[in-house]
mmCIF file of C-alpha atoms in Angstrom:
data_model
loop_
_atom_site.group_PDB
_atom_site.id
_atom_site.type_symbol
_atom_site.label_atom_id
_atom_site.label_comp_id
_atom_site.label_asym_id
_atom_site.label_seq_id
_atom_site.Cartn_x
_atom_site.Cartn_y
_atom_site.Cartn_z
ATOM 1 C CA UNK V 1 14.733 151.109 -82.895
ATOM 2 C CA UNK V 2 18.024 151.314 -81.579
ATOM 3 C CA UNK V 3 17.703 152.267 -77.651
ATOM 4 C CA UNK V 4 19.612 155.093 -75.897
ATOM 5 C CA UNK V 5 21.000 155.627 -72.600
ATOM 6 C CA UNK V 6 22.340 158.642 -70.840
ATOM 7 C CA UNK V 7 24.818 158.419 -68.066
ATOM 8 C CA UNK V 8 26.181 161.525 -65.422
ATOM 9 C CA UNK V 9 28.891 161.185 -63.052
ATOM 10 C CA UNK V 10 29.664 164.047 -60.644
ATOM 11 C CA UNK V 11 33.336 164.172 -59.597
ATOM 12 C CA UNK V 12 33.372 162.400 -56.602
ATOM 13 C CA UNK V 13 31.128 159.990 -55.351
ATOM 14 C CA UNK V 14 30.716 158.539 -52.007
ATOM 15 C CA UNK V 15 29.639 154.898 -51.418
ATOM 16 C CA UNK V 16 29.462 152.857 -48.153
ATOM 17 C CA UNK V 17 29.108 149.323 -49.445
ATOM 18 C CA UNK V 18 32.261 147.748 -50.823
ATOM 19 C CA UNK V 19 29.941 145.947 -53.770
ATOM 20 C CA UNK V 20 29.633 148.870 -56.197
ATOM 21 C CA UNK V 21 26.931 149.231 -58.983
ATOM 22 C CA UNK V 22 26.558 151.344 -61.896
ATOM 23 C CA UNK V 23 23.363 152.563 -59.999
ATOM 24 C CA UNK V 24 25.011 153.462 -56.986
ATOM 25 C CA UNK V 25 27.345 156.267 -58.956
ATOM 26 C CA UNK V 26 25.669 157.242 -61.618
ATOM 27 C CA UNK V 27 22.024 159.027 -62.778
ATOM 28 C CA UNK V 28 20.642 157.589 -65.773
ATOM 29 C CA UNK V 29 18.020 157.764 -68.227
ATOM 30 C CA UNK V 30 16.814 155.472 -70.647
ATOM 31 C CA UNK V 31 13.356 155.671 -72.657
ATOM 32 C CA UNK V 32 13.369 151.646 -72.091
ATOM 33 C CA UNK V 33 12.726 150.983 -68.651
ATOM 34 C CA UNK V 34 14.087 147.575 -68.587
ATOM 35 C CA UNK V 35 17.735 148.235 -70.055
ATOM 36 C CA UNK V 36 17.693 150.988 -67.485
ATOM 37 C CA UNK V 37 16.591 148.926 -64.536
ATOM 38 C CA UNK V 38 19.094 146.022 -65.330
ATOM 39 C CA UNK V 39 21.734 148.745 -66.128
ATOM 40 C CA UNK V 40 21.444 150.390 -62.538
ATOM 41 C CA UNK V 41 22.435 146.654 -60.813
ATOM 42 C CA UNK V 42 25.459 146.373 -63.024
ATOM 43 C CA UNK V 43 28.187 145.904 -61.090
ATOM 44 C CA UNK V 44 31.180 148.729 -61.162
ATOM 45 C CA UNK V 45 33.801 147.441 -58.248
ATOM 46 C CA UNK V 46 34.479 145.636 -55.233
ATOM 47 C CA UNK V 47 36.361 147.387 -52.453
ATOM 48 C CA UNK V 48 38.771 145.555 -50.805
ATOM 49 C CA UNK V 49 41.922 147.504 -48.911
ATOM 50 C CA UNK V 50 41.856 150.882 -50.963
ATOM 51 C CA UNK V 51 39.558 154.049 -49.697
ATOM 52 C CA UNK V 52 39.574 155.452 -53.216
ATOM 53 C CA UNK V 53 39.402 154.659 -57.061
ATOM 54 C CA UNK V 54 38.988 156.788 -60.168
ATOM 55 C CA UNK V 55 37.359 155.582 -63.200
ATOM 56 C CA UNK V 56 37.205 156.403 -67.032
ATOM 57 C CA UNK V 57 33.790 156.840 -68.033
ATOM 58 C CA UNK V 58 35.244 154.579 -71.078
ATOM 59 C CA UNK V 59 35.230 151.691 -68.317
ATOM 60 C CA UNK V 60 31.379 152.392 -67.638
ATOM 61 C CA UNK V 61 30.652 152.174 -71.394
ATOM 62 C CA UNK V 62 32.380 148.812 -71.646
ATOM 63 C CA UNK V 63 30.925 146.751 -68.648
ATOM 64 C CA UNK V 64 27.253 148.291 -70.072
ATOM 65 C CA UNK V 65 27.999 147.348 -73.455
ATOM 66 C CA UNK V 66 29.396 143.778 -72.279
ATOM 67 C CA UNK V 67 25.667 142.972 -71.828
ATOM 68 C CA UNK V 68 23.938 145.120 -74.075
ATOM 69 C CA UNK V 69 26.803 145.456 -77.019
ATOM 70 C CA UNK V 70 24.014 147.698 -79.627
ATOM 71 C CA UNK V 71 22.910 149.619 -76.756
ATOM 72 C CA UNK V 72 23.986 153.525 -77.273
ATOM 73 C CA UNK V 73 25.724 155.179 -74.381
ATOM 74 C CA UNK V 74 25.744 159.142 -74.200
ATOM 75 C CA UNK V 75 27.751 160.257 -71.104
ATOM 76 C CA UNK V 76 26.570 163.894 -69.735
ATOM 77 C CA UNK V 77 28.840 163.834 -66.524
ATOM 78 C CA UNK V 78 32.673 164.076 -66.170
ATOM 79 C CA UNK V 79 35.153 162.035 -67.816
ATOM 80 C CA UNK V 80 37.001 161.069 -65.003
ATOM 81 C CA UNK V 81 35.365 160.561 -61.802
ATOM 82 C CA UNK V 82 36.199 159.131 -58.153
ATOM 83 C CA UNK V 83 34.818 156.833 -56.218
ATOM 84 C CA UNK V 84 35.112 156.884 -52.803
ATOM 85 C CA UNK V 85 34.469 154.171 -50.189
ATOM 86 C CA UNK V 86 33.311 155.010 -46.700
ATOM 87 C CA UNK V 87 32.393 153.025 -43.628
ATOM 88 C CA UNK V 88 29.060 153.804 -42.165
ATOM 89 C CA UNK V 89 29.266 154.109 -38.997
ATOM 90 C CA UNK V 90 26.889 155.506 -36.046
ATOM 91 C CA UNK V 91 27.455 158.673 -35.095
ATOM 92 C CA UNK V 92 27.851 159.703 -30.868
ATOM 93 C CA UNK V 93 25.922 162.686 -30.217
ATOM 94 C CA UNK V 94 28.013 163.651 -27.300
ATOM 95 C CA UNK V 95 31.528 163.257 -29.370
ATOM 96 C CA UNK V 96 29.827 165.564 -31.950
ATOM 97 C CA UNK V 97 28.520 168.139 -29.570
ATOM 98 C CA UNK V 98 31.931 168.010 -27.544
ATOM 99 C CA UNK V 99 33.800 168.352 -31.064
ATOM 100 C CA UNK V 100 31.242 171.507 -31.816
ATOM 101 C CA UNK V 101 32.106 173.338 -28.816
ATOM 102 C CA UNK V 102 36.110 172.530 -28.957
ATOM 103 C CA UNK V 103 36.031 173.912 -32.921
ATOM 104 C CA UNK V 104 33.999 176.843 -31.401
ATOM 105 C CA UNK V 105 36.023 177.879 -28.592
ATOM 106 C CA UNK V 106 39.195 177.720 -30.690
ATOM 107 C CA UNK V 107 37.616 179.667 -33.837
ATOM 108 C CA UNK V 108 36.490 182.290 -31.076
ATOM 109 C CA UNK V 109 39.661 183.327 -29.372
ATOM 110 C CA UNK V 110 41.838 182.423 -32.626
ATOM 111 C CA UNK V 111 39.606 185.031 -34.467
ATOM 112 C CA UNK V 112 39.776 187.168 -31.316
ATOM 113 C CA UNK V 113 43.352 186.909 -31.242
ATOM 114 C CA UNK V 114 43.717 188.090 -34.828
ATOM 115 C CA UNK V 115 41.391 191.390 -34.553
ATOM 116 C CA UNK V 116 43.061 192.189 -31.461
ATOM 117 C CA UNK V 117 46.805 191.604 -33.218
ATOM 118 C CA UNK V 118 45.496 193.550 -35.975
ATOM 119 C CA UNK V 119 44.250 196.621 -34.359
ATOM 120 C CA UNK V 120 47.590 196.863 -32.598
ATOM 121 C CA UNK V 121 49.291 196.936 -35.629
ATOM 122 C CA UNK V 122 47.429 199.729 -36.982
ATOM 123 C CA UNK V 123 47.712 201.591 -33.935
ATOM 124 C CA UNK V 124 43.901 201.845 -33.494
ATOM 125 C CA UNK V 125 43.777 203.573 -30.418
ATOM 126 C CA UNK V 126 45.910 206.271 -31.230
ATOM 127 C CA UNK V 127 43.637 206.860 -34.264
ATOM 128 C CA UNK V 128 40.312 206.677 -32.170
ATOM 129 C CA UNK V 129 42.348 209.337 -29.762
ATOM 130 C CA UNK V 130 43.238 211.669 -32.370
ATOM 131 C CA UNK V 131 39.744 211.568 -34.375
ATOM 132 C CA UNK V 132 38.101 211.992 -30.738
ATOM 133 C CA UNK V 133 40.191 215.256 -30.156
ATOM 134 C CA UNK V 134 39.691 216.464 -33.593
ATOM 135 C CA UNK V 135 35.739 215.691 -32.785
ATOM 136 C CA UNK V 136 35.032 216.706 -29.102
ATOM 137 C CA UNK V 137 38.761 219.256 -28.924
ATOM 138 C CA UNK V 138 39.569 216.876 -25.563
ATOM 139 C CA UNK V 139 41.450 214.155 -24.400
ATOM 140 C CA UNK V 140 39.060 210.899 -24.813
ATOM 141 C CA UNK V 141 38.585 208.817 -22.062
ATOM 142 C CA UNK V 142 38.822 205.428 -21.751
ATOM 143 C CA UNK V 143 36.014 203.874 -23.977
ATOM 144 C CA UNK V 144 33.901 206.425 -25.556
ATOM 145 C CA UNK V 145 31.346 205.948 -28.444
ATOM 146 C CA UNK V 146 33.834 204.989 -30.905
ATOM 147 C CA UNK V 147 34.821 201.906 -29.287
ATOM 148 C CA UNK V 148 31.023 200.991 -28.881
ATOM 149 C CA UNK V 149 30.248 201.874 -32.511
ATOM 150 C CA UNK V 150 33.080 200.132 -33.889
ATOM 151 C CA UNK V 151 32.676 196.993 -32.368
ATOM 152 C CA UNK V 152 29.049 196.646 -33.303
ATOM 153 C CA UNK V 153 29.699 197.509 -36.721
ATOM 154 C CA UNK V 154 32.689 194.841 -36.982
ATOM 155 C CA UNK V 155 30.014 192.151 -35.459
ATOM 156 C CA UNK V 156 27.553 193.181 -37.943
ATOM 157 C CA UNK V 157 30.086 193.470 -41.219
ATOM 158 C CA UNK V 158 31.378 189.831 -40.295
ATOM 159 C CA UNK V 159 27.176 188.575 -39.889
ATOM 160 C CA UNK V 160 26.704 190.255 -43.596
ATOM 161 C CA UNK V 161 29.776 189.500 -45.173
ATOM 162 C CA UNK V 162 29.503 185.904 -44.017
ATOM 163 C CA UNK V 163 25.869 185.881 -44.888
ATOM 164 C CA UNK V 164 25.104 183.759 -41.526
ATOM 165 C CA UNK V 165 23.073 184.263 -38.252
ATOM 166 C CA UNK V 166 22.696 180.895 -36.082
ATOM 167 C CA UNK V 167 21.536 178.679 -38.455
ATOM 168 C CA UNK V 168 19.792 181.038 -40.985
ATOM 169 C CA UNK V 169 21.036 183.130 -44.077
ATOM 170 C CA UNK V 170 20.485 186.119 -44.671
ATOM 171 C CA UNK V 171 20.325 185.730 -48.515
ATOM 172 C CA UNK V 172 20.072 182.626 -50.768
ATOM 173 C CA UNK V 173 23.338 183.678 -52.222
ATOM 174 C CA UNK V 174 26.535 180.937 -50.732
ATOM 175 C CA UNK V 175 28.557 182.406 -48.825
ATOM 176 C CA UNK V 176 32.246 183.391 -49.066
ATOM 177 C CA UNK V 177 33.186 180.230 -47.278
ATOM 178 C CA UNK V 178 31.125 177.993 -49.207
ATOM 179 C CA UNK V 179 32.124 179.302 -52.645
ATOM 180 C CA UNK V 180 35.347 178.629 -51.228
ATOM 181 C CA UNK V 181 35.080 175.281 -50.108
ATOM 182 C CA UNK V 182 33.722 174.392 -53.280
ATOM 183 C CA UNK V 183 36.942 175.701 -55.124
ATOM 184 C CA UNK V 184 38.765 173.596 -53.097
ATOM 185 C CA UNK V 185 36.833 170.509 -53.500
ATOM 186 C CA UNK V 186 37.118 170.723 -57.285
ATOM 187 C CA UNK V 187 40.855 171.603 -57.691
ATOM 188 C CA UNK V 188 41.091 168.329 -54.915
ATOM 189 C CA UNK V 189 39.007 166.299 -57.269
ATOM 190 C CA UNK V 190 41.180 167.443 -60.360
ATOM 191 C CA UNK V 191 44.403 166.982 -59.023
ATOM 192 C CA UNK V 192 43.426 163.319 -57.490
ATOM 193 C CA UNK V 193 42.101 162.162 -61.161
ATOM 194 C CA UNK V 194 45.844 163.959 -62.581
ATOM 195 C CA UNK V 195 47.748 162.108 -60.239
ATOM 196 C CA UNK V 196 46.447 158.835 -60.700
ATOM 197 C CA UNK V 197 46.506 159.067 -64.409
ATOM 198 C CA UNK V 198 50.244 159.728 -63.956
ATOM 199 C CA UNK V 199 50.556 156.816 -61.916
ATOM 200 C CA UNK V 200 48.472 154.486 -64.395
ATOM 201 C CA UNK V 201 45.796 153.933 -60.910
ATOM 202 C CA UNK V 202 42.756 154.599 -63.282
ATOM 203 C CA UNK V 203 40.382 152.017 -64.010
ATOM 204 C CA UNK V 204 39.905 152.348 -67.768
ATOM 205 C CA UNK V 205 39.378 150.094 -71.175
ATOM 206 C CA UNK V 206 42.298 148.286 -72.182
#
């Protein structure tokens, strides 16, 4: 019986050793557990000076079929996919704390900076005034418990909009920023696969 294997690439894979194997970039599945073993050390590339590749799937089917020519490849995963080499190196805790608390600080007062700017766009106090007036029929003083209110309620719509506390969630949903991110990553990977296969930089079947 004629065996079957099924491949799935993800759009962008990350590798830290130059020497590149089928295994290292893609799942796979194959009811013979020998085809499937030997298919996994296939080799895929070599990294030498470039930080990046993107491959045709096609080029997977050919270096598997190379060895096993009646061997049926079904591909599950993308088309296209990157490759991405990265040197592993060891992280210093004290440059990654010191980066935390620089990102931190700057995220703080630029966000501060932006509330503040917006409120005095809107005119906020004169608002507060005249709703406190209306309210009490007085002149409000300095900060009253609109100011209080407000400011708790703009902490805690930010902690529920951004669905974050410290390090917990509030709900398993992702967050704003994280379905975000994840746009971005996948118009990134799109537009890296478009412009190499204008430029002919893909590695695919002749």
């Amino acid at each position: 019986m004629q065996a079957t294997i099924y491949i799935k690439a993800a759009g962008n894979c990350i590798v830290y050793d130059k020497s590149v194997t089928l295994g290292d970039v893609l799942k796979m599945e194959c009811a013979n557990i020998g085809i499937l073993r030997a298919v996994k050390q296939m080799p895929l590339y070599t990294f030498t000076h470039e930080h990046a590749v993107v491959f045709s799937v096609l080029k997977v089917i050919e270096i598997i079929h190379r060895d096993y020519p009646t061997l049926s490849v079904v591909n599950c995963g993308e088309e296209d996919f990157i490759v991405e080499y990265l040197k592993s190196t060891v992280k210093n805790k004290f440059i990654e704390k010191l980066k935390l608390i620089v990102i931190s600080v700057i995220v703080f007062f630029g966000s501060a900076f932006t509330i503040m700017t917006f409120h005095n766009d809107i005119g906020i106090d004169e608002v507060f005034g005249r709703f406190y007036v209306q309210l009490m029929g007085e002149d409000k003083p300095m900060i009253t418990e609109l100011e209080i209110s407000y400011s708790i309620g703009l902490a805690v719509g930010i902690v529920v909009f951004f669905n974050h506390f410290s390090k917990k969630k509030l709900s398993h949903d992702p967050t704003p920023l994280e379905v975000e991110l994840k746009k971005y990553n996948k118009d990134l990977i799109i537009t890296k696969i478009a412009d190499a296969d204008e430029k002919g930089h893909i590695e695919d079947v002749t």
